CSV table of C-alpha atoms and ligand atoms in Angstrom, one decimal:
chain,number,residue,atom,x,y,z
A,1350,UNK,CA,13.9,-30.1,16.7
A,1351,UNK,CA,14.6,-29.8,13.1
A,1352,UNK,CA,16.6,-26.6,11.4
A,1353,UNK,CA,13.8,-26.0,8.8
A,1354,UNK,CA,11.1,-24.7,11.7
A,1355,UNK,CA,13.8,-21.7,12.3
A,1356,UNK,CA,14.4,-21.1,8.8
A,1357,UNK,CA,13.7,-17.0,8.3
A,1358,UNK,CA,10.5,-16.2,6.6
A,1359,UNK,CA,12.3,-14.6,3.7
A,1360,UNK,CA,14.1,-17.7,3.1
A,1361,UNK,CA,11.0,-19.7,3.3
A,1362,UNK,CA,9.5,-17.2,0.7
A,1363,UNK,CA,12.1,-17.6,-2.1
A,1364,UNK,CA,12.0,-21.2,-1.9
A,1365,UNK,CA,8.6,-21.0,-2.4
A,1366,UNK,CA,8.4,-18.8,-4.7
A,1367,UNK,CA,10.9,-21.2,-7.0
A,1368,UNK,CA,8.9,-24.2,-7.2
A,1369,UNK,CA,6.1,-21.5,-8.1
A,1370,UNK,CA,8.1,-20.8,-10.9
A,1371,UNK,CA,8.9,-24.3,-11.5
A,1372,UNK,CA,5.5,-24.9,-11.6
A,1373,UNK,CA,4.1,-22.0,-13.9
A,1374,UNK,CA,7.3,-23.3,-16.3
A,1375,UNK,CA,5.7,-26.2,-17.4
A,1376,UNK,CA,2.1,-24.6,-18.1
A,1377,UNK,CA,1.3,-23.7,-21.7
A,1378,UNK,CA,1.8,-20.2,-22.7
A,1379,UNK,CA,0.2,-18.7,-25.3
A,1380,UNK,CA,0.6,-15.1,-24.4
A,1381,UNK,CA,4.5,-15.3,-23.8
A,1382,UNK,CA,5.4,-14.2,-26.8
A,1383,UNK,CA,3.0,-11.5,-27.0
A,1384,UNK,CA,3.9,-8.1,-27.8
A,1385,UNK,CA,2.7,-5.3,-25.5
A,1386,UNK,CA,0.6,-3.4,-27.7
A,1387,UNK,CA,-2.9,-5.1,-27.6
A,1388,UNK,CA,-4.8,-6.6,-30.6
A,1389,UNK,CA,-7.3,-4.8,-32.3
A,1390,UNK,CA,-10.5,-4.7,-30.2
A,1391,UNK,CA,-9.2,-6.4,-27.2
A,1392,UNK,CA,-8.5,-4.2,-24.2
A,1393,UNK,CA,-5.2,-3.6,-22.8
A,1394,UNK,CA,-4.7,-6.3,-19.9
A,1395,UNK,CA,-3.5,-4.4,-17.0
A,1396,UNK,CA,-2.1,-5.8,-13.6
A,1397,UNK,CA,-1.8,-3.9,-10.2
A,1398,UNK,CA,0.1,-5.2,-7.3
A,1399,UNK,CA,-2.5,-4.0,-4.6
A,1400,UNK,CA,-5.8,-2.7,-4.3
A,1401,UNK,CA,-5.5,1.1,-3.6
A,1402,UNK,CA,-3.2,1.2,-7.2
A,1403,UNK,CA,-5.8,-1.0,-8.8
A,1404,UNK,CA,-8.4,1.6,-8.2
A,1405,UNK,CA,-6.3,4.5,-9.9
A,1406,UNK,CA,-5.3,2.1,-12.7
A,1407,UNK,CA,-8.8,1.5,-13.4
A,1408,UNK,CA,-9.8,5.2,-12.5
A,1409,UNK,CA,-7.4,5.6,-15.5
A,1410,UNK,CA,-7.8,2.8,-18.0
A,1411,UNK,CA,-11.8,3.4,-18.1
A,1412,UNK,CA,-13.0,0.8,-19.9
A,1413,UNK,CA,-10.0,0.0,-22.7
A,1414,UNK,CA,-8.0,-1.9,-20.1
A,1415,UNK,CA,-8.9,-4.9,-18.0
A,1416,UNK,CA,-7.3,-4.2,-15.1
A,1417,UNK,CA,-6.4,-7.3,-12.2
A,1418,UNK,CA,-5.6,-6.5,-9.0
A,1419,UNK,CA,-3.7,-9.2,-7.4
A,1420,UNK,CA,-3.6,-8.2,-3.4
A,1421,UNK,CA,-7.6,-7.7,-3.0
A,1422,UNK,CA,-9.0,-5.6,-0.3
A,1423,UNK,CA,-8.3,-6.3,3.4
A,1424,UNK,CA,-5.4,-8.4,2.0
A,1425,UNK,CA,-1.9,-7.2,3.5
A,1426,UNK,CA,0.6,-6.6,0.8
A,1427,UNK,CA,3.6,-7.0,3.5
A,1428,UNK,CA,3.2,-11.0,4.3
A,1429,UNK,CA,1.8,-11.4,0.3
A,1430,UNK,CA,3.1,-14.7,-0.7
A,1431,UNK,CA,1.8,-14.5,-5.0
A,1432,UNK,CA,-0.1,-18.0,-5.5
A,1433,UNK,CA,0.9,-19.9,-8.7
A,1434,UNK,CA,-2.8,-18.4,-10.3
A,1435,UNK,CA,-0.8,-14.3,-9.7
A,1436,UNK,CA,1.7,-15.6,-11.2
A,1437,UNK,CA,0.2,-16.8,-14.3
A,1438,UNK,CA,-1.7,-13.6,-15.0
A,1439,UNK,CA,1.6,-11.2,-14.2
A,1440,UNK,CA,3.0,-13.6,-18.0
A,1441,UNK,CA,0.0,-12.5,-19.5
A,1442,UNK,CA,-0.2,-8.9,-18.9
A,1443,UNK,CA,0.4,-6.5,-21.2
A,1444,UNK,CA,1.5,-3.8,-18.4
A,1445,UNK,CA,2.4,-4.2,-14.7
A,1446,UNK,CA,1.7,-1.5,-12.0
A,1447,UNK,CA,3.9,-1.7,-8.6
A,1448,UNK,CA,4.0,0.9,-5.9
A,1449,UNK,CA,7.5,0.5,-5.7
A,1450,UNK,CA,9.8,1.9,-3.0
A,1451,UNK,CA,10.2,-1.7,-1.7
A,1452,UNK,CA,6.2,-3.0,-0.8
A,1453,UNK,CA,6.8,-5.6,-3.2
A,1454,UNK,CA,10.0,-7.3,-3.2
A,1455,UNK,CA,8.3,-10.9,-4.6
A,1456,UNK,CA,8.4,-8.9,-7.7
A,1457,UNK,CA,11.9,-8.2,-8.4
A,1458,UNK,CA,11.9,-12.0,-7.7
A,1459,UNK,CA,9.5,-12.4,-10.5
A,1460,UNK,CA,10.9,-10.6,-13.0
A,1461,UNK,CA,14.4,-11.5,-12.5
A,1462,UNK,CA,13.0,-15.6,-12.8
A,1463,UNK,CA,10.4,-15.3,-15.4
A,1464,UNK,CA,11.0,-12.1,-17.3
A,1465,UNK,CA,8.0,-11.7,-19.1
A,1466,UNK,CA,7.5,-9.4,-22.0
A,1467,UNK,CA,5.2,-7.0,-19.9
A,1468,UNK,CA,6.0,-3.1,-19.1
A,1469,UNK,CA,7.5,-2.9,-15.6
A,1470,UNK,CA,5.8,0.5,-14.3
A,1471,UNK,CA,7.1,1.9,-10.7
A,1472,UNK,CA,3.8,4.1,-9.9
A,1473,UNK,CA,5.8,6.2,-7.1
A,1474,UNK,CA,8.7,7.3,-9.5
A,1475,UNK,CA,9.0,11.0,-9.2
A,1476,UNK,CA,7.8,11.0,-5.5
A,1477,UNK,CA,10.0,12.0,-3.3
A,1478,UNK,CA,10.7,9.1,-0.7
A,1479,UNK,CA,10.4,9.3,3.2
A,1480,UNK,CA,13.4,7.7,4.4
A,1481,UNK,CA,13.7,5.9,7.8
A,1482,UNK,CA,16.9,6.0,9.6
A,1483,UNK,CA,19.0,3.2,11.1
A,1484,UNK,CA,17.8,4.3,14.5
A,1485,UNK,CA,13.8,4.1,13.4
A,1486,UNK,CA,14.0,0.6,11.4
A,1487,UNK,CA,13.3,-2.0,13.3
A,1488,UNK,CA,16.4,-4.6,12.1
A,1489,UNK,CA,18.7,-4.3,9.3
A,1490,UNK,CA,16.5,-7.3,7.6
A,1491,UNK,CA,13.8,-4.4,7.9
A,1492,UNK,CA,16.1,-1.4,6.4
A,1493,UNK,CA,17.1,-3.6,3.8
A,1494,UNK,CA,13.5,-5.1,2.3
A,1495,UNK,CA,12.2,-1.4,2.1
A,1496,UNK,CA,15.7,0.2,0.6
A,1497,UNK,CA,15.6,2.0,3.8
A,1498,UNK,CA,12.1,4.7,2.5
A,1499,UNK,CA,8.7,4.4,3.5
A,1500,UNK,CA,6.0,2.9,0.9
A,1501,UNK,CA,2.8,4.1,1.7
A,1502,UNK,CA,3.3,7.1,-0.3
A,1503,UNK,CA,-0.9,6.8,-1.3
A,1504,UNK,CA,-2.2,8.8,2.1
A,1505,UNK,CA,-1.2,12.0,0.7
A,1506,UNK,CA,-2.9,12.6,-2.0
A,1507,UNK,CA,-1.0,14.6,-3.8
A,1508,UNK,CA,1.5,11.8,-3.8
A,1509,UNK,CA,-1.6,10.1,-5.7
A,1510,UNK,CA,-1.9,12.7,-8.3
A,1511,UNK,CA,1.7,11.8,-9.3
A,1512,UNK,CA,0.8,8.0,-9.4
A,1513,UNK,CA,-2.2,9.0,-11.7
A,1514,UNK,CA,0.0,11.1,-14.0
A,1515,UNK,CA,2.6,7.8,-14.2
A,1516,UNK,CA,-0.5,5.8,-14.6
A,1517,UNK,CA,-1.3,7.7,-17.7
A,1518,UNK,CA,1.8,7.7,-19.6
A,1519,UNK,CA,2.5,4.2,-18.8
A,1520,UNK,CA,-1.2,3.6,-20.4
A,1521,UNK,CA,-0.7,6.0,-23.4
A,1522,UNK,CA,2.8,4.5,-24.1
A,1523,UNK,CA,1.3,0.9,-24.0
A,1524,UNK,CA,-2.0,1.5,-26.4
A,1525,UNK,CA,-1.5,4.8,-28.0
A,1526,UNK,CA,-4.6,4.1,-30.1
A,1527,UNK,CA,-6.4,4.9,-26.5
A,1528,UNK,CA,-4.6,7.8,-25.3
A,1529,UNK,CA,-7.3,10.3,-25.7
A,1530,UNK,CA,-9.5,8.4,-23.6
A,1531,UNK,CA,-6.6,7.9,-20.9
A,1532,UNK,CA,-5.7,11.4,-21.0
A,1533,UNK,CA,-8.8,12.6,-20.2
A,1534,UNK,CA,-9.7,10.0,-17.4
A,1535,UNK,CA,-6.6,11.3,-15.6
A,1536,UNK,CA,-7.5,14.8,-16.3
A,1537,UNK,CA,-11.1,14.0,-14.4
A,1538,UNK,CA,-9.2,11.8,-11.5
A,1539,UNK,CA,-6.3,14.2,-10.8
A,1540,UNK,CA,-9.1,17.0,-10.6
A,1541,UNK,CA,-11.3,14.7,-8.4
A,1542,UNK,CA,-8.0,14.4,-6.4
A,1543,UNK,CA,-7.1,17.9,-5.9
A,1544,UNK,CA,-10.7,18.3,-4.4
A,1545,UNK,CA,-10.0,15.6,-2.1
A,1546,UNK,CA,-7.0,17.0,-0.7
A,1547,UNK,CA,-8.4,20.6,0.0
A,1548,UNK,CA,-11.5,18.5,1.5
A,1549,UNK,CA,-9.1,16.7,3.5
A,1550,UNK,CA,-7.1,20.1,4.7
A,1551,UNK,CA,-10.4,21.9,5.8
A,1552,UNK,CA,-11.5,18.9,7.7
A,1553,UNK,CA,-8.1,18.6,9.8
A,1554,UNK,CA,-8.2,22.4,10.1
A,1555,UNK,CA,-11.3,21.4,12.7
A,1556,UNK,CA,-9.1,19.3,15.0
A,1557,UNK,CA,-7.5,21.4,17.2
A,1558,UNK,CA,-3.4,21.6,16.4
A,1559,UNK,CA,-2.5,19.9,19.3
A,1560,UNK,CA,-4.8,16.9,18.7
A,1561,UNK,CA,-3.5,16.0,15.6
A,1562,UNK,CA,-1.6,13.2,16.9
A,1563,UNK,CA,-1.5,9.5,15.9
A,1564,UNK,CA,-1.2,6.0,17.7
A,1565,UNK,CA,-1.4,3.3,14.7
A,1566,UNK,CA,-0.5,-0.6,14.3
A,1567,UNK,CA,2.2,0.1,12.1
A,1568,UNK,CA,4.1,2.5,10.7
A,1569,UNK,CA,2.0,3.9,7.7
A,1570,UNK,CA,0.5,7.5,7.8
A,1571,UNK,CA,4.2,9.0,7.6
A,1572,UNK,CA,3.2,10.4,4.1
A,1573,UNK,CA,-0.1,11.4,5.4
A,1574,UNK,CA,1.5,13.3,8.6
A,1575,UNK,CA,3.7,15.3,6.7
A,1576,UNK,CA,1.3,16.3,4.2
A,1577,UNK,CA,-1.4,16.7,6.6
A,1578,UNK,CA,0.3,18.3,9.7
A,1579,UNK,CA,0.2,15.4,12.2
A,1580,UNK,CA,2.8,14.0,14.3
A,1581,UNK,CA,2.7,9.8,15.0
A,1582,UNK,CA,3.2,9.6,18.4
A,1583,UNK,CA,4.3,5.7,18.2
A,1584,UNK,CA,3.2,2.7,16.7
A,1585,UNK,CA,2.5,-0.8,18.2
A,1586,UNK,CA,4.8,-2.7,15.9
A,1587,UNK,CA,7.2,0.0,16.3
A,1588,UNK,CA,7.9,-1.1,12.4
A,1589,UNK,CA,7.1,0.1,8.4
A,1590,UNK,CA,6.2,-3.5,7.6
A,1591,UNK,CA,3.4,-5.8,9.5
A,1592,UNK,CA,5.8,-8.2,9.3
A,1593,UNK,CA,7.5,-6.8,12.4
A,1594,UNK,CA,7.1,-9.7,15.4
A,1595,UNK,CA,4.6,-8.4,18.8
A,1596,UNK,CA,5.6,-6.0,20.7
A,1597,UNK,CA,7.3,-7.1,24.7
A,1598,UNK,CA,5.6,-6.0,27.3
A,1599,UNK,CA,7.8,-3.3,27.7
A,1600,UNK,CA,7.4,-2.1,24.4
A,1601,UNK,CA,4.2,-1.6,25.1
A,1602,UNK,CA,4.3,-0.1,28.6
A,1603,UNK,CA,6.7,2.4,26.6
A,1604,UNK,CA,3.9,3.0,24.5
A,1605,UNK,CA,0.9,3.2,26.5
A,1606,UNK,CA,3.3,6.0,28.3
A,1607,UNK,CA,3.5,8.2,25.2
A,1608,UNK,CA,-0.2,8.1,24.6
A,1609,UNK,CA,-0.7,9.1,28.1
A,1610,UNK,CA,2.1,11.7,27.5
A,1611,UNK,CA,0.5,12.8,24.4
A,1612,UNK,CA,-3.2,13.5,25.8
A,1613,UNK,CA,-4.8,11.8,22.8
A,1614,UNK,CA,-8.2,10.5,23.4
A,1615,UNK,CA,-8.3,7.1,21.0
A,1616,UNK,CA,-5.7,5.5,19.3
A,1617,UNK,CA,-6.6,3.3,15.5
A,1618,UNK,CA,-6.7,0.1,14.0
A,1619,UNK,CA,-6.1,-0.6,10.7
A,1620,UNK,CA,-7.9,-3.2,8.4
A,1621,UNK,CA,-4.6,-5.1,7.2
A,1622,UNK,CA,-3.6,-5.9,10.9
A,1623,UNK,CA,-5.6,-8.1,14.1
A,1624,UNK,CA,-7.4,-5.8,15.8
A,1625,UNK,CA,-6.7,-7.2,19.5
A,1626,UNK,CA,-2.9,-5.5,19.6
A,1627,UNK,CA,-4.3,-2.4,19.7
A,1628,UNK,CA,-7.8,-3.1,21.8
A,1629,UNK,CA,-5.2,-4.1,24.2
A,1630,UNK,CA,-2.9,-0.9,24.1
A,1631,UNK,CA,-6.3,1.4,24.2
A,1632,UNK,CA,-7.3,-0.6,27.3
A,1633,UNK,CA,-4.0,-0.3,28.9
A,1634,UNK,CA,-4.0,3.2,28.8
A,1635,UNK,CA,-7.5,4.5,28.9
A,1636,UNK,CA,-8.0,5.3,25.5
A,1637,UNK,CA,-10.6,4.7,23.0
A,1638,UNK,CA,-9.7,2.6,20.1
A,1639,UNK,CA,-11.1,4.7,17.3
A,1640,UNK,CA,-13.1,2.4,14.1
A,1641,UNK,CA,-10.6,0.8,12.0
A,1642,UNK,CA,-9.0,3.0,9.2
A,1643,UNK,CA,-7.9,1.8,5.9
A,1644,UNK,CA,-4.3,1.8,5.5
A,1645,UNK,CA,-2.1,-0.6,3.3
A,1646,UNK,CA,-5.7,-2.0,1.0
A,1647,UNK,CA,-9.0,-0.5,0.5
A,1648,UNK,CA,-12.1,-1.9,2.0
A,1649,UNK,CA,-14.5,-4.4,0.6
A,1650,UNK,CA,-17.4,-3.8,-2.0
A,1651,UNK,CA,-19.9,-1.9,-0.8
A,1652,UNK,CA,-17.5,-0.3,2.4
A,1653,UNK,CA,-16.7,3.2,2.7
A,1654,UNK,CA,-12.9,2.3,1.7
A,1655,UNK,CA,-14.0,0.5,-1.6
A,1656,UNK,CA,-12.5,3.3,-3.4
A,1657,UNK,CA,-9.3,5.2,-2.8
A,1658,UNK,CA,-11.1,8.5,-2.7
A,1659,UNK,CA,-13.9,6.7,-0.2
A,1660,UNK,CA,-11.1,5.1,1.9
A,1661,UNK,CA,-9.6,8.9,2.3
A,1662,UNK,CA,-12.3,10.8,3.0
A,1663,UNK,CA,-13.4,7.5,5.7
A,1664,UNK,CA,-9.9,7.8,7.0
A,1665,UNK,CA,-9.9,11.5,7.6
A,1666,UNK,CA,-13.6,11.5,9.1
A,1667,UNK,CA,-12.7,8.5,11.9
A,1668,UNK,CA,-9.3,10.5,12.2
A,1669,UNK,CA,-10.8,14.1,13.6
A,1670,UNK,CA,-14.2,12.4,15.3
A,1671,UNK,CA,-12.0,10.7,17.4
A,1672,UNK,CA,-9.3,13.0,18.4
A,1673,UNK,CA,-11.8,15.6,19.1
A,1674,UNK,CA,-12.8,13.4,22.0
B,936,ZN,ZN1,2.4,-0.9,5.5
């Protein structure tokens, strides 16, 4: 039995993320010293921390930025370890995009090691946060990695409107020399948005009021419930992060009660977490398990969910076919 094997995961992270560092330290770098305003000609070089904000920085930057997402669809941002290759690419941007609101802590770790001469931009500022109380968090380790508020702010999408409108000014303020061109992709995306939510509104006005209930893997439509008018029911990790441990059986005989309780006729999956957690709960109590929604990353090329806009309107389909039952 050695210590090291019960070593917490954050632990293990840090350390790993130093001899990351360690490692990027002794690589040449000609763009340290680079100033944030581009050089004539060459496009902006843009980096988002996940794929949802990567499609509304490029929805944004059009074609004067070259945008690199570093958590690519599928990929769950809550267990992202950043590779020595993110790494590199975050000391050669010229402007970084985070959610914020605590989804990516290994960037405050970043920062504070590395600081790099790129713009820092917090996508979520001006949103107001969800909070969770000390009841609702799952450990204190939990409470503490998300600052105690909820991050999936981008399921309502008004709350992606105001990431847009950040987007913008982060872009303008970065490469002035563009900021026609950024002002007027973010005119065109926020108005593509606000259809999107009144599209989204008639479509749940077709469920019934008391069907609009949700059974997910972990805590993330918060944002999308309050917006939208539903009410989550329960959660199989029972947590904000995937990072959360299984549920006990008891957990999820507690569960499986409330969904009977509740009357809903399938519970969801979600693309960043195994699917056989919730197979199982739907079995257990009778349920359909509903096709998998797209929650914490859009969906690959050529899916429904390979844009934010397509992952929505996917979302919100899945969502009232299967609670119509
Ligand atoms: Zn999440």
């Amino acid at each position: 039995m050695t210590q090291f094997t019960r070593l917490p995961r954050f632990n293990y992270r840090i350390a790993a993320l130093t001899a990351v560092l360690a490692f990027i330290a002794m690589l040449p770098m000609p763009n340290a010293l680079a100033a944030q305003t581009p050089a004539a000609g060459e496009p902006l070089h843009v980096v988002a921390s996940f794929s949802v904000l990567g499609d509304l920085v490029k929805d944004v930057g059009g074609d004067a930025v070259q945008v690199t997402t570093l958590i690519g669809p599928g990929v769950d941002a809550h267990t992202y370890d950043p590779a020595p290759s993110d790494l590199v690419v975050l000391e050669g941007a010229d402007v970084v995009f985070e959610n914020g609101l605590g989804f990516e802590p290994w960037l405050d770790r970043f920062f504070e090691s590395a600081q790099p001469s790129a713009a820092r931009i917090v996508v979520s500022e001006g949103i107001t946060p969800r909070t969770i109380d000390d009841e609702t968090a799952e450990s204190a380790q939990e409470a503490q990695q998300h600052g105690g508020v909820d991050p999936h702010v981008w399921h309502d999408a008004a709350n992606a409107i105001v990431m847009v409108g950040n987007i913008r000014d982060a872009l303008v303020s970065a490469d002035p020399a563009h900021a026609d061109r950024y002002e007027a992709n973010a005119t065109a995306t926020i108005a593509r948005f606000q259809e999107l939510d009144a599209w989204i509104r008639e479509q749940v006005a077709t469920l019934p009021q008391d069907r609009r209930k949700l059974v997910t893997s972990h805590d993330t439509f918060g944002y999308f419930a309050d917006a939208y008018g539903f009410e989550i029911i329960g959660t199989a990790l029972g947590s904000l992060s995937t990072e959360a441990g299984d549920p006990s059986a008891r957990d999820i005989g507690l569960l499986v009660e409330e969904i009977a309780a509740a009357g809903v006729p399938a519970i969801f999956a979600e693309n960043v977490a195994n699917p056989d957690l919730m197979t199982a709960i739907a079995a257990e109590a009778g349920v359909q398990l509903a096709p998998t929604l797209y929650t914490d990353a859009l969906g690959p090329p050529g899916s429904p969910g390979e844009t934010y806009d397509g992952m929505m309107r996917s979302n919100v389909m899945t969502i009232v076919d299967a609670l119509k039952g």
